[in-house]
Amino acid sequence: MPKQYKLETYRWPDGERYCHLLDTETGLPHQQSLLYVTSQIRNRGLSLSAMQSAFNAIHVLLLHFANEKIFIEQRFAQRDFLTPAECDRVLRAAQKHMGPATKARTNVAPFESGKRGYTPPVKKVASATAYTRLTEIANYLQWLAQAVGGSTMTPAQYIELERMHANILKLRPPVRSLSRDPELNAWSAQDDLLLQEIIKPGSSRNPFKSLSTQTRNYLAIQILRITGKRKGELLNIQARDIDARRQQLNIVRRPDSKLDPRLDQPRVKTREHTIAITEELIQLYQDYLGHRRKVPGASKHPYLFVNHKSGPTQGQPMSKGALEEVFRTVKKIEPRIAHLHPHLLRHHFNEKLSEQFDRRTGPRNEDEEAKIRANLNGWSEHSEMAKVYNKRHIARKARDAGLKTQDAIANIVNHSKA
């Protein structure tokens, strides 16, 4: 029977989150993958999610080698690398969906009926997932071959190793860009009104039962809407990060915090920064603090947003999954905003910021505008991220300019005919 592995994530005493592939037969971590992820990913300062992504890809590879009876370390010790045909089979393994609900089933008809059994095709993962898996697999195999026999490889063998690495990378499927039409994920004023109507505390359409949960969700979504913060930044906010007297919100980086019991710790991807917030948002924050104080267990940590539902996690910091469930619940009762997700509100904030710049009088100072946007989003002054978040606004202005140009040309033609 092939070996089975599972990904285990845990927190060390110093607060660092880590993970490994556990060999379920021996109860020990898979040594080579652990060494690879530690030396090549963790020691570069990459995130827990990057480590998990690498382990998941290696897990797919290990299962494939077990099924194919490929003893890769023995082969690499003999400088025997994967052939192009074997690389192609690695591609097919990387494309397989590993979820339990997608295991192949065989429906066998009674023998008397004369019908053959049917095995439905194995479901495939998205192209982006297969692309990531193959990238991690190619890099892991290259590292493993060098770790096993790199010191005694000849130049010709190094060339063969590089050819194997390149063969796997070439097999990565193309990933379609999601930015073809900026209007596809537009968040309109009507969408915004619908969202406000649903999530306002006390609303008859609010799908959340308790007033305390409604108040929490409303504050969380208002922060996302009004400030354009990421969901990791939102869930990382501690109660003290909002300064009511100065009317400001501090975004603070807290990697591997001992105070955070969440294994999948929300992270601040941007620089630390401070932004001004409205009196209305301060009032919502103070209203929510009144509800938070009554939640059992909430006083054991400093994080602002907590779980309100009774149970073993009551009072603990709100998780990414819990926030995403809030958005899923809202979308279920209002199909017209089915495209809503937390990051869309960040794009919406930046589009409104672009409109604010357009309304300013006097000569345009694009360098100053870029610095303002960078400051509000927590980017460096030289970041290229502004181009990403300003894409829809530019596309809309280009559309308007194009239509005006077409009208002008048409008017010239019509005038000449007259």
GROMACS .gro file of N, CA and C in nm, residues 11 52 79 99 127 141 158 170 177 184 194 197 199 202 211 244 269 313 322 336 373 376 385 392 394 400 413 415:
model
   84
   11ARG      N    1   0.198   2.586   1.577
   11ARG     CA    2   0.261   2.710   1.622
   11ARG      C    3   0.367   2.677   1.725
   52GLN      N    4   0.290   2.615   0.291
   52GLN     CA    5   0.182   2.519   0.271
   52GLN      C    6   0.164   2.486   0.123
   79ARG      N    7   2.215   0.957  -1.097
   79ARG     CA    8   2.207   1.063  -1.199
   79ARG      C    9   2.108   1.027  -1.309
   99GLY      N   10  -0.939   1.666  -0.378
   99GLY     CA   11  -1.046   1.670  -0.277
   99GLY      C   12  -1.117   1.538  -0.265
  127SER      N   13  -0.629   2.607  -1.376
  127SER     CA   14  -0.499   2.620  -1.440
  127SER      C   15  -0.397   2.688  -1.349
  141LEU      N   16   1.235   1.917  -0.724
  141LEU     CA   17   1.311   1.809  -0.787
  141LEU      C   18   1.452   1.855  -0.822
  158TYR      N   19   2.473   1.795  -1.508
  158TYR     CA   20   2.407   1.919  -1.470
  158TYR      C   21   2.317   1.969  -1.583
  170LYS      N   22   0.801   2.405  -1.868
  170LYS     CA   23   0.737   2.428  -1.997
  170LYS      C   24   0.597   2.368  -2.003
  177SER      N   25  -0.555   3.569  -1.771
  177SER     CA   26  -0.557   3.690  -1.690
  177SER      C   27  -0.700   3.723  -1.650
  184LEU      N   28  -1.594   4.388  -1.546
  184LEU     CA   29  -1.657   4.262  -1.508
  184LEU      C   30  -1.676   4.253  -1.357
  194LEU      N   31  -2.718   4.838  -0.189
  194LEU     CA   32  -2.774   4.707  -0.153
  194LEU      C   33  -2.700   4.647  -0.035
  197GLU      N   34  -2.792   4.827   0.283
  197GLU     CA   35  -2.928   4.792   0.324
  197GLU      C   36  -2.931   4.659   0.398
  199ILE      N   37  -2.660   4.487   0.554
  199ILE     CA   38  -2.575   4.465   0.672
  199ILE      C   39  -2.598   4.564   0.785
  202GLY      N   40  -3.000   4.587   1.269
  202GLY     CA   41  -3.144   4.607   1.284
  202GLY      C   42  -3.221   4.598   1.155
  211LEU      N   43  -2.778   4.110   1.763
  211LEU     CA   44  -2.737   4.248   1.738
  211LEU      C   45  -2.586   4.262   1.751
  244ALA      N   46  -0.942   5.678   1.916
  244ALA     CA   47  -1.065   5.757   1.904
  244ALA      C   48  -1.038   5.906   1.918
  269LYS      N   49   0.030   4.265   0.471
  269LYS     CA   50   0.123   4.251   0.359
  269LYS      C   51   0.194   4.383   0.329
  313THR      N   52  -1.491   2.805   2.027
  313THR     CA   53  -1.412   2.918   1.975
  313THR      C   54  -1.472   3.053   2.012
  322ALA      N   55  -1.413   3.277   0.892
  322ALA     CA   56  -1.534   3.336   0.948
  322ALA      C   57  -1.572   3.463   0.873
  336ARG      N   58  -2.787   3.991  -0.659
  336ARG     CA   59  -2.739   4.104  -0.739
  336ARG      C   60  -2.597   4.148  -0.700
  373ARG      N   61  -0.172   5.800  -0.271
  373ARG     CA   62  -0.230   5.666  -0.283
  373ARG      C   63  -0.142   5.562  -0.211
  376LEU      N   64  -0.189   5.589   0.170
  376LEU     CA   65  -0.317   5.537   0.217
  376LEU      C   66  -0.325   5.385   0.209
  385MET      N   67   0.195   4.914  -0.758
  385MET     CA   68   0.060   4.862  -0.729
  385MET      C   69  -0.049   4.960  -0.769
  392ARG      N   70  -0.931   5.005  -1.356
  392ARG     CA   71  -1.070   5.022  -1.398
  392ARG      C   72  -1.101   5.169  -1.424
  394ILE      N   73  -0.893   5.404  -1.521
  394ILE     CA   74  -0.830   5.443  -1.646
  394ILE      C   75  -0.907   5.387  -1.765
  400ASP      N   76  -1.465   5.667  -2.229
  400ASP     CA   77  -1.531   5.795  -2.251
  400ASP      C   78  -1.458   5.878  -2.357
  413VAL      N   79  -1.759   6.406  -4.057
  413VAL     CA   80  -1.810   6.340  -4.178
  413VAL      C   81  -1.949   6.394  -4.213
  415HIS      N   82  -2.078   6.681  -4.131
  415HIS     CA   83  -2.069   6.821  -4.173
  415HIS      C   84  -2.023   6.832  -4.320
   0.00000   0.00000   0.00000
